[in-house]
Short mmCIF file of C-alpha atoms in Angstrom, two decimals:
data_model
loop_
_atom_site.label_atom_id
_atom_site.label_comp_id
_atom_site.label_asym_id
_atom_site.label_seq_id
_atom_site.Cartn_x
_atom_site.Cartn_y
_atom_site.Cartn_z
CA MET T 1 5.36 12.51 32.11
CA LYS T 2 5.34 15.98 30.58
CA ASP T 3 5.86 17.53 34.00
CA ILE T 4 8.88 15.29 34.62
CA LEU T 5 10.42 16.21 31.26
CA ARG T 6 10.16 19.89 32.17
CA VAL T 7 12.66 19.30 34.98
CA PRO T 8 16.13 19.90 33.43
CA MET T 9 17.85 17.20 35.50
CA PHE T 10 15.42 14.44 34.47
CA ALA T 11 15.39 15.60 30.86
CA LEU T 12 19.20 15.49 30.77
CA MET T 13 19.27 12.03 32.35
CA LEU T 14 16.74 10.74 29.83
CA LEU T 15 18.77 12.19 26.96
CA CYS T 16 21.98 10.57 28.24
CA LEU T 17 20.23 7.20 28.67
CA THR T 18 18.82 7.44 25.12
CA LEU T 19 22.28 8.17 23.70
CA ILE T 20 23.82 5.25 25.59
CA VAL T 21 21.17 2.84 24.26
CA PHE T 22 21.55 4.25 20.75
CA VAL T 23 25.34 3.91 20.71
CA THR T 24 25.14 0.39 22.18
CA ILE T 25 22.71 -0.79 19.49
CA TYR T 26 24.84 0.88 16.79
CA ILE T 27 27.95 -1.02 17.95
CA LEU T 28 26.05 -4.31 18.12
CA VAL T 29 24.70 -3.83 14.58
CA ALA T 30 28.21 -3.08 13.32
CA ARG T 31 29.57 -6.26 14.91
CA HIS T 32 26.66 -8.62 14.27
CA PRO T 33 25.23 -8.46 10.70
CA LYS T 34 22.33 -10.77 11.59
CA LEU T 35 21.17 -8.34 14.26
CA GLY T 36 21.28 -5.55 11.67
CA LEU T 37 19.12 -7.61 9.30
CA THR T 38 16.63 -8.38 12.06
CA LEU T 39 16.35 -4.73 13.15
CA GLU T 40 16.01 -3.63 9.55
CA LYS T 41 13.07 -5.98 9.01
CA ILE T 42 11.48 -4.71 12.21
CA PHE T 43 11.89 -1.07 11.13
CA VAL T 44 10.51 -1.78 7.64
CA GLY T 45 7.65 -3.71 9.24
CA ILE T 46 6.83 -0.79 11.55
CA LEU T 47 6.73 1.65 8.62
CA PHE T 48 4.64 -0.60 6.37
CA PHE T 49 2.32 -1.52 9.24
CA THR T 50 1.80 2.17 10.03
CA ILE T 51 0.88 3.09 6.44
CA THR T 52 -1.12 -0.07 5.66
CA GLY T 53 -3.64 0.35 2.85
CA GLY T 54 -4.35 3.75 1.40
CA SER T 55 -4.48 5.98 4.46
CA GLY T 56 -2.75 3.98 7.20
CA LEU T 57 -3.77 3.07 10.73
CA THR T 58 -5.83 5.48 12.79
CA ALA T 59 -4.80 4.05 16.15
CA MET T 60 -2.20 5.66 18.41
CA PRO T 61 0.79 5.86 18.27
CA PHE T 62 0.78 5.13 14.55
CA THR T 63 -0.94 8.39 13.66
CA LYS T 64 2.08 10.23 15.09
CA ILE T 65 4.67 8.34 13.04
CA HIS T 66 2.71 8.25 9.78
CA PRO T 67 4.66 10.21 7.11
CA LYS T 68 1.55 12.20 6.18
CA VAL T 69 2.31 14.20 9.34
CA LEU T 70 4.88 16.02 7.18
CA TYR T 71 2.21 17.62 4.97
CA ASN T 72 -0.81 17.64 7.26
CA LEU T 73 -1.65 21.26 8.07
CA GLU T 74 -2.77 20.27 11.57
CA SER T 75 0.62 18.78 12.47
CA THR T 76 2.51 20.66 15.16
CA PRO T 77 6.27 21.37 14.85
CA PRO T 78 7.15 19.07 17.80
CA THR T 79 5.29 16.19 16.09
CA ILE T 80 7.13 16.75 12.81
CA ILE T 81 10.50 17.08 14.53
CA GLY T 82 9.81 13.99 16.62
CA GLN T 83 8.93 11.94 13.56
CA ILE T 84 12.04 13.04 11.67
CA ALA T 85 14.11 12.15 14.74
CA ILE T 86 12.56 8.66 14.97
CA TYR T 87 13.14 7.73 11.32
CA GLY T 88 16.53 9.42 11.36
CA ALA T 89 17.55 7.31 14.36
CA MET T 90 16.44 4.15 12.55
CA ILE T 91 18.63 5.01 9.58
CA LEU T 92 21.64 5.83 11.78
CA ILE T 93 21.29 2.58 13.73
CA LEU T 94 21.28 0.62 10.47
CA PHE T 95 24.10 2.65 8.92
CA PRO T 96 26.74 -0.13 9.25
CA ARG T 97 24.44 -2.47 7.30
CA LEU T 98 23.29 0.16 4.81
CA THR T 99 26.87 0.89 3.74
CA LYS T 100 26.94 -2.65 2.33
CA THR T 101 23.39 -3.15 1.08
CA THR T 102 23.16 0.19 -0.76
CA GLN T 103 26.15 -0.50 -2.98
CA LYS T 104 25.52 -0.16 -6.73
CA THR T 105 22.26 1.66 -5.98
CA VAL T 106 22.62 4.01 -8.96
CA SER T 107 23.02 1.15 -11.43
CA ILE T 108 20.08 -0.65 -9.79
CA VAL T 109 17.84 2.42 -10.17
CA ILE T 110 18.88 2.83 -13.81
CA LYS T 111 18.06 -0.83 -14.48
CA TRP T 112 14.71 -0.42 -12.72
CA ILE T 113 13.69 2.69 -14.66
CA ALA T 114 14.81 1.07 -17.92
CA GLY T 115 12.51 -1.85 -17.16
CA ASP T 116 9.57 0.40 -16.19
CA LEU T 117 9.98 3.64 -18.12
CA PHE T 118 6.31 4.56 -17.65
CA LEU T 119 6.74 4.56 -13.89
CA GLY T 120 9.94 6.59 -14.20
CA LEU T 121 8.09 9.29 -16.16
CA PHE T 122 5.23 9.08 -13.67
CA LEU T 123 7.64 9.78 -10.80
CA LEU T 124 9.09 12.73 -12.71
CA LEU T 125 5.60 14.15 -13.26
CA MET T 126 4.77 13.64 -9.58
CA THR T 127 7.97 15.40 -8.50
CA LEU T 128 7.28 18.40 -10.75
CA SER T 129 3.60 18.66 -9.82
CA GLY T 130 4.34 21.25 -7.14
CA LEU T 131 5.16 23.72 -9.91
CA TRP T 132 1.52 23.96 -11.01
CA SER T 133 -0.19 23.19 -7.69
CA GLU T 134 -2.45 25.90 -6.24
CA THR T 135 -0.94 25.10 -2.83
CA PRO T 136 2.74 24.35 -3.63
CA GLU T 137 3.76 24.32 0.06
CA VAL T 138 1.43 21.36 0.68
CA THR T 139 2.33 19.59 -2.55
CA PHE T 140 6.08 19.83 -2.11
CA ARG T 141 5.86 18.48 1.43
CA ALA T 142 3.68 15.62 0.16
CA ILE T 143 6.25 14.94 -2.57
CA LEU T 144 8.98 14.66 0.06
CA ALA T 145 6.87 12.18 2.04
CA MET T 146 6.17 10.17 -1.11
CA TRP T 147 9.84 10.04 -2.03
CA GLY T 148 10.66 8.91 1.49
CA ILE T 149 8.50 5.79 1.27
CA THR T 150 9.48 5.31 -2.39
CA LEU T 151 13.16 5.12 -1.47
CA VAL T 152 12.39 2.58 1.27
CA SER T 153 10.37 0.55 -1.25
CA ILE T 154 13.20 0.65 -3.79
CA TYR T 155 15.51 -0.64 -1.08
CA VAL T 156 13.14 -3.47 -0.14
CA GLY T 157 12.82 -4.43 -3.81
CA LYS T 158 16.59 -4.44 -4.18
CA VAL T 159 17.58 -6.30 -1.01
CA TYR T 160 14.81 -8.78 -0.20
CA SER T 161 13.78 -11.91 -2.06
CA TRP T 162 10.18 -12.70 -2.94
CA LEU T 163 10.24 -15.35 -0.24
CA GLU T 164 11.15 -12.72 2.36
CA ILE T 165 8.57 -10.32 0.98
CA TYR T 166 5.93 -13.04 1.19
CA GLY T 167 6.84 -13.56 4.84
CA LEU T 168 6.66 -9.83 5.55
CA LEU T 169 3.24 -9.63 3.88
CA ARG T 170 1.90 -12.56 5.88
CA TRP T 171 2.96 -11.33 9.29
CA LEU T 172 1.84 -7.77 8.73
CA THR T 173 -1.61 -8.96 7.73
CA ALA T 174 -1.70 -11.44 10.63
CA LEU T 175 -1.05 -8.60 13.08
CA LEU T 176 -3.91 -6.62 11.55
CA ALA T 177 -6.27 -9.59 11.89
CA LEU T 178 -5.30 -10.24 15.51
CA TRP T 179 -5.63 -6.55 16.32
CA GLY T 180 -9.08 -6.53 14.72
CA VAL T 181 -10.28 -9.36 16.94
CA VAL T 182 -8.78 -7.99 20.16
CA LYS T 183 -9.87 -4.40 19.52
CA THR T 184 -12.84 -4.48 17.16
CA ASN T 185 -13.51 -0.72 17.35
CA PRO T 186 -17.07 -1.08 15.97
CA ALA T 187 -18.69 1.81 14.11
CA LEU T 188 -22.18 3.12 14.91
CA ASP T 189 -23.70 0.42 12.70
CA GLY T 190 -21.82 -2.30 14.59
CA CYS T 191 -19.37 -3.10 11.79
CA TRP T 192 -15.79 -3.76 12.87
CA THR T 193 -13.13 -1.25 11.81
CA GLY T 194 -10.10 -2.55 13.72
CA ALA T 195 -7.10 -0.23 13.58
CA PHE T 196 -8.41 1.65 10.53
CA GLY T 197 -11.39 3.65 11.75
CA HIS T 198 -13.51 2.52 8.77
CA LYS T 199 -14.92 -0.85 7.82
CA ASN T 200 -13.84 -0.88 4.14
CA PRO T 201 -10.03 -0.73 4.53
CA PHE T 202 -10.31 -3.12 7.48
CA SER T 203 -12.35 -5.60 5.45
CA PHE T 204 -10.00 -5.35 2.46
CA GLN T 205 -7.07 -6.26 4.68
CA MET T 206 -9.00 -9.18 6.14
CA ALA T 207 -9.54 -10.46 2.60
CA ASN T 208 -5.82 -10.03 1.97
CA THR T 209 -4.95 -11.88 5.18
CA ALA T 210 -7.21 -14.83 4.45
CA SER T 211 -5.88 -15.16 0.89
CA LEU T 212 -2.22 -15.08 1.89
CA TRP T 213 -2.50 -17.44 4.85
CA ILE T 214 -4.71 -20.04 3.21
CA LEU T 215 -2.04 -20.37 0.53
CA TYR T 216 0.59 -20.80 3.24
CA ALA T 217 -1.52 -23.51 4.86
CA PHE T 218 -1.16 -25.61 1.71
CA LYS T 219 2.45 -24.59 1.06
CA GLU T 220 3.86 -25.33 4.53
CA ARG T 221 2.25 -28.32 6.20
CA LYS T 222 4.39 -27.78 9.29
CA TYR T 223 2.50 -24.54 10.02
CA ARG T 224 -0.86 -25.59 8.64
CA TYR T 225 -2.83 -25.27 11.88
CA LEU T 226 -1.38 -21.84 12.63
CA SER T 227 -2.15 -20.72 9.07
CA LEU T 228 -5.72 -22.00 9.24
CA PHE T 229 -6.19 -20.31 12.64
CA ILE T 230 -5.13 -16.92 11.24
CA THR T 231 -7.26 -17.51 8.15
CA LEU T 232 -10.26 -18.21 10.38
CA ILE T 233 -9.68 -15.01 12.37
CA ALA T 234 -9.45 -13.05 9.12
CA LEU T 235 -12.71 -14.55 7.84
CA ILE T 236 -14.45 -13.65 11.10
CA GLY T 237 -13.16 -10.09 10.73
CA LEU T 238 -14.30 -10.08 7.11
CA GLN T 239 -17.81 -11.08 8.14
CA LYS T 240 -17.95 -8.53 10.95
CA GLY T 241 -16.59 -5.81 8.66
CA CYS T 242 -19.89 -5.84 6.71
CA SER T 243 -18.22 -5.03 3.37
CA GLY T 244 -19.82 -6.71 0.38
CA ALA T 245 -16.99 -5.76 -1.97
CA SER T 246 -14.47 -7.41 0.38
CA ARG T 247 -16.37 -10.69 0.38
CA ILE T 248 -16.24 -10.75 -3.39
CA LEU T 249 -12.56 -9.79 -3.24
CA THR T 250 -11.82 -12.75 -0.97
CA VAL T 251 -13.31 -15.19 -3.47
CA VAL T 252 -11.38 -13.54 -6.31
CA LEU T 253 -8.03 -13.62 -4.49
CA ILE T 254 -8.32 -17.21 -3.27
CA SER T 255 -9.40 -18.33 -6.74
CA LEU T 256 -6.47 -16.44 -8.22
CA TRP T 257 -3.87 -18.76 -6.67
CA SER T 258 -5.35 -21.80 -8.42
CA TYR T 259 -5.71 -19.82 -11.63
CA LEU T 260 -2.06 -18.73 -11.53
CA ALA T 261 -0.96 -22.34 -11.08
CA LEU T 262 -2.72 -23.10 -14.38
CA LEU T 263 -1.32 -20.04 -16.14
CA LYS T 264 2.22 -21.09 -15.22
CA LYS T 265 1.91 -23.98 -17.66
CA LEU T 266 0.97 -21.75 -20.61
CA PRO T 267 3.17 -19.79 -23.03
CA VAL T 268 3.73 -16.19 -21.92
CA LYS T 269 1.44 -14.58 -24.51
CA TRP T 270 -1.46 -16.92 -23.75
CA ALA T 271 -0.91 -16.57 -20.01
CA PHE T 272 -0.98 -12.77 -20.36
CA LEU T 273 -4.24 -12.89 -22.29
CA CYS T 274 -5.85 -15.30 -19.83
CA PHE T 275 -4.79 -13.15 -16.87
CA ILE T 276 -6.31 -10.04 -18.46
CA LEU T 277 -9.51 -12.02 -19.02
CA PHE T 278 -9.45 -13.03 -15.33
CA LEU T 279 -9.20 -9.37 -14.28
CA VAL T 280 -11.96 -8.31 -16.65
CA GLY T 281 -14.15 -11.17 -15.50
CA SER T 282 -13.51 -10.40 -11.81
CA ILE T 283 -14.36 -6.73 -12.30
CA GLY T 284 -17.44 -7.62 -14.31
CA ILE T 285 -18.71 -10.06 -11.70
CA SER T 286 -18.08 -7.53 -8.94
CA ILE T 287 -20.06 -4.86 -10.77
CA LEU T 288 -22.82 -7.34 -11.56
CA VAL T 289 -23.18 -8.48 -7.96
CA LEU T 290 -22.82 -5.06 -6.34
CA ASN T 291 -24.95 -3.08 -8.76
CA ASN T 292 -27.55 -5.31 -10.38
CA LEU T 293 -28.48 -8.21 -8.16
CA GLU T 294 -30.69 -6.28 -5.77
CA ALA T 295 -31.66 -9.24 -3.66
CA ILE T 296 -28.04 -10.14 -3.01
CA ILE T 297 -27.06 -6.54 -2.37
CA VAL T 298 -29.83 -5.71 0.05
CA ASP T 299 -30.11 -9.02 1.86
CA GLY T 300 -26.62 -10.48 1.59
CA LEU T 301 -24.00 -7.85 0.92
CA LYS T 302 -25.82 -4.86 2.43
CA LYS T 303 -24.98 -2.51 -0.45
CA ASP T 304 -27.06 0.06 -2.27
CA MET T 305 -27.48 0.24 -6.04
CA THR T 306 -25.01 3.07 -6.65
CA LEU T 307 -22.00 1.86 -4.63
CA THR T 308 -23.05 4.18 -1.80
CA GLY T 309 -23.33 7.14 -4.14
CA ARG T 310 -19.98 6.71 -5.87
CA THR T 311 -21.49 6.56 -9.34
CA ASP T 312 -23.23 9.87 -8.59
CA PHE T 313 -20.08 11.89 -7.90
CA TRP T 314 -17.55 10.12 -10.17
CA PRO T 315 -18.84 11.94 -13.28
CA LEU T 316 -18.70 15.23 -11.36
CA ILE T 317 -15.03 14.67 -10.57
CA ILE T 318 -14.16 13.87 -14.18
CA ASP T 319 -16.04 16.96 -15.39
CA ARG T 320 -14.19 19.14 -12.87
CA ILE T 321 -10.81 17.82 -14.03
CA ASN T 322 -11.70 18.23 -17.71
CA GLN T 323 -12.72 21.83 -17.10
CA ASN T 324 -9.51 22.76 -15.26
CA ASN T 325 -6.00 21.30 -15.57
CA PRO T 326 -6.97 18.16 -17.51
CA ILE T 327 -3.44 17.27 -18.64
CA PHE T 328 -1.40 17.55 -15.43
CA GLY T 329 -4.04 17.79 -12.69
CA TYR T 330 -3.82 19.81 -9.48
CA GLY T 331 -0.61 18.37 -8.09
CA LEU T 332 0.00 15.87 -5.32
CA GLN T 333 -2.53 16.40 -2.48
CA GLY T 334 -3.80 19.38 -4.45
CA PHE T 335 -7.42 18.50 -5.22
CA TRP T 336 -9.29 17.52 -2.04
CA GLN T 337 -8.59 20.61 0.10
CA PHE T 338 -11.63 21.28 2.29
CA TRP T 339 -9.88 23.83 4.48
CA ARG T 340 -9.90 26.24 1.51
CA GLY T 341 -13.68 26.60 1.51
CA SER T 342 -15.06 27.81 -1.82
CA GLU T 343 -11.51 27.85 -3.28
CA ASN T 344 -11.26 24.09 -2.78
CA PRO T 345 -10.87 22.49 -6.26
CA ALA T 346 -13.36 19.82 -5.15
CA TYR T 347 -15.86 22.39 -3.87
CA GLY T 348 -19.46 21.51 -4.82
CA ILE T 349 -18.83 17.81 -5.52
CA VAL T 350 -21.62 16.18 -3.56
CA VAL T 351 -24.02 13.24 -3.81
CA ALA T 352 -27.29 14.91 -4.78
CA LYS T 353 -29.56 12.30 -3.18
CA SER T 354 -27.98 12.15 0.26
CA GLY T 355 -25.91 15.33 0.46
CA PHE T 356 -22.77 13.27 1.14
CA VAL T 357 -19.56 15.21 0.51
CA PRO T 358 -16.80 12.74 -0.47
CA PRO T 359 -13.38 13.25 1.18
CA HIS T 360 -11.68 11.62 -1.81
CA SER T 361 -12.64 9.97 -5.09
CA HIS T 362 -13.27 6.51 -3.60
CA ASN T 363 -11.36 5.27 -6.64
CA GLY T 364 -7.57 5.12 -6.76
CA PHE T 365 -7.39 5.77 -10.49
CA LEU T 366 -9.64 8.82 -10.26
CA ASP T 367 -7.42 10.17 -7.47
CA ILE T 368 -4.45 9.93 -9.84
CA LEU T 369 -6.49 11.81 -12.43
CA CYS T 370 -7.26 14.54 -9.88
CA GLU T 371 -3.67 15.03 -8.82
CA LEU T 372 -1.65 14.29 -11.97
CA GLY T 373 -4.23 14.63 -14.75
CA TRP T 374 -4.71 12.45 -17.80
CA ALA T 375 -0.94 12.39 -18.39
CA GLY T 376 -0.34 10.85 -14.98
CA LEU T 377 -3.21 8.39 -15.29
CA LEU T 378 -2.09 7.15 -18.73
CA LEU T 379 1.50 6.77 -17.55
CA PHE T 380 0.40 4.74 -14.54
CA ILE T 381 -1.87 2.53 -16.65
CA GLY T 382 1.03 1.96 -19.05
CA SER T 383 3.23 0.96 -16.11
CA PHE T 384 0.49 -1.27 -14.70
CA PHE T 385 0.11 -3.27 -17.93
CA ASN T 386 3.88 -3.43 -18.32
CA ASN T 387 4.18 -4.97 -14.85
CA ILE T 388 1.39 -7.43 -15.58
CA PHE T 389 3.32 -8.66 -18.63
CA ARG T 390 6.59 -8.83 -16.71
CA GLY T 391 4.77 -10.55 -13.85
CA ILE T 392 3.49 -13.20 -16.27
CA LYS T 393 7.02 -13.81 -17.58
CA TYR T 394 8.28 -14.15 -14.04
CA LEU T 395 5.42 -16.51 -13.10
CA VAL T 396 6.13 -18.83 -16.02
CA LYS T 397 9.89 -19.02 -15.42
CA GLU T 398 10.24 -19.12 -11.63
CA SER T 399 9.05 -21.29 -8.75
CA PHE T 400 5.45 -21.08 -7.56
CA PRO T 401 3.83 -19.70 -5.40
CA GLU T 402 6.36 -16.89 -4.72
CA SER T 403 6.50 -16.17 -8.45
CA GLY T 404 2.77 -15.42 -8.35
CA LEU T 405 3.10 -12.63 -5.77
CA PRO T 406 3.55 -9.79 -8.31
CA LEU T 407 0.31 -10.71 -10.07
CA TYR T 408 -1.45 -11.25 -6.75
CA LEU T 409 -0.46 -7.79 -5.54
CA LEU T 410 -1.49 -6.18 -8.82
CA THR T 411 -4.89 -7.88 -8.63
CA PHE T 412 -5.38 -6.81 -5.01
CA MET T 413 -4.48 -3.19 -5.84
CA LEU T 414 -6.76 -3.09 -8.86
CA MET T 415 -9.79 -4.62 -7.16
CA THR T 416 -9.55 -2.53 -3.97
CA ASN T 417 -8.96 0.75 -5.79
CA LEU T 418 -12.11 0.42 -7.86
CA THR T 419 -14.26 1.47 -4.90
CA GLU T 420 -11.69 2.97 -2.50
CA GLY T 421 -8.64 5.20 -2.86
CA GLY T 422 -5.00 5.08 -1.87
CA LEU T 423 -3.30 3.86 -5.05
CA LEU T 424 -1.25 7.05 -5.17
CA GLY T 425 -0.40 8.24 -1.69
CA VAL T 426 1.62 7.52 1.42
CA GLY T 427 0.37 3.96 1.86
CA THR T 428 1.33 0.37 1.19
CA TYR T 429 -0.50 0.25 -2.15
CA TRP T 430 2.18 2.54 -3.55
CA CYS T 431 4.97 0.84 -1.57
CA TRP T 432 4.18 -2.66 -2.80
CA TYR T 433 3.74 -1.36 -6.34
CA VAL T 434 7.26 0.12 -6.30
CA VAL T 435 8.65 -3.04 -4.68
CA LEU T 436 7.21 -5.33 -7.34
CA SER T 437 8.30 -2.98 -10.14
CA VAL T 438 11.89 -2.99 -8.83
CA LYS T 439 11.87 -6.74 -8.27
CA LEU T 440 10.58 -7.48 -11.75
CA SER T 441 13.28 -5.26 -13.25
CA LEU T 442 16.04 -7.01 -11.32
CA ASP T 443 14.74 -10.60 -11.29
CA ARG T 444 13.17 -11.00 -14.70
CA THR T 445 15.11 -14.12 -15.62
CA ALA T 446 17.11 -15.09 -12.54
CA LYS T 447 15.82 -16.66 -9.38
CA ASP T 448 15.75 -14.58 -6.22
CA ASN T 449 19.08 -14.35 -4.44
CA PRO T 450 18.60 -12.72 -1.05
CA GLN T 451 21.23 -10.07 -0.49
CA GLY T 452 20.39 -9.58 3.17
#
């Protein structure tokens, strides 16, 4: 293929054909709004599928279109240019639709920030973090990538209803489960990794898939057998993923739906308190099972007593941050920089017993601390509790189960980021967090009215 493209005649013909297809699709989108909506959902689905979880898919061609290409030092100029061209083409194709759906965007953003001021300040801190980063060229490029997916997430929160978001969530997770069964990609220990390259993010998504589709099995009887089939596939993937934390997460998430149905009947203040108790109890049970019940860990969940060394290097990370840049951190993508050798801010952080050198904090909240310091972490925690409270208000006032999605997503993010990272980064943890924050600002008292 490369040899053919080097021939000017073939390259010119391919370019002309591409332009003809592009112009044709553009005209069709302009004339048929439903086609524009369908293509938009496909494009959003491709982006969110590519960046699933904290680090995204590791399978080709998704590694080439992942936005982290923009700040990855190993990325070649043709790859960066190609990615910009792909996403630019998507935006141009949808331009006739976007001229309508992006109206009143400024007022929407103001309303969103007013409803989640902590997150607004957090975004400001993130944007300015390149000013104090030791590698500003990397940080500023990472900021651009983050703002790219943030803008898409704001748009999704503005345009789509919770019912549409629930559908998008279901089908993205179903694709991951089906991919995992067709292409298991087992690690050396035999554990499935699917499209992720590691068992933990794969297993977390299997837990997510099972929890979303088992709810749909009860909600839509017409599609019950399909829902149960996908749930079964996800549970098989969960078992083959060999992640003890994910098995606990599955129980927590499935139990959450029944718990939310009960909370809906309570006054807002009592529902908020009971939800906080649920989170505390879930975290406590997870710690108890993973750290203290040796028989279960060794024989059932296949975990060691220190969360695979995490509790050994977490204190080292906190000490490193407290010694240097405790307030504002090292900037976005500014802490874990192994290519810098001894100048790497994370240099020397290692698990003493095994010699394991962690590539990240294995905790989403600690990663925020590394990159944006205590100021960033406190702002995010403030935003997180604010969205829990707003999520409770929305749950009590609106129709279930779609009204429970904000609290479901918050629970999923919290539980998965206790032992893995990705809460702040170019991934769907951040995307869904922005989406739910925007939605809760716009739909606090009114029912969803799809604008697409």
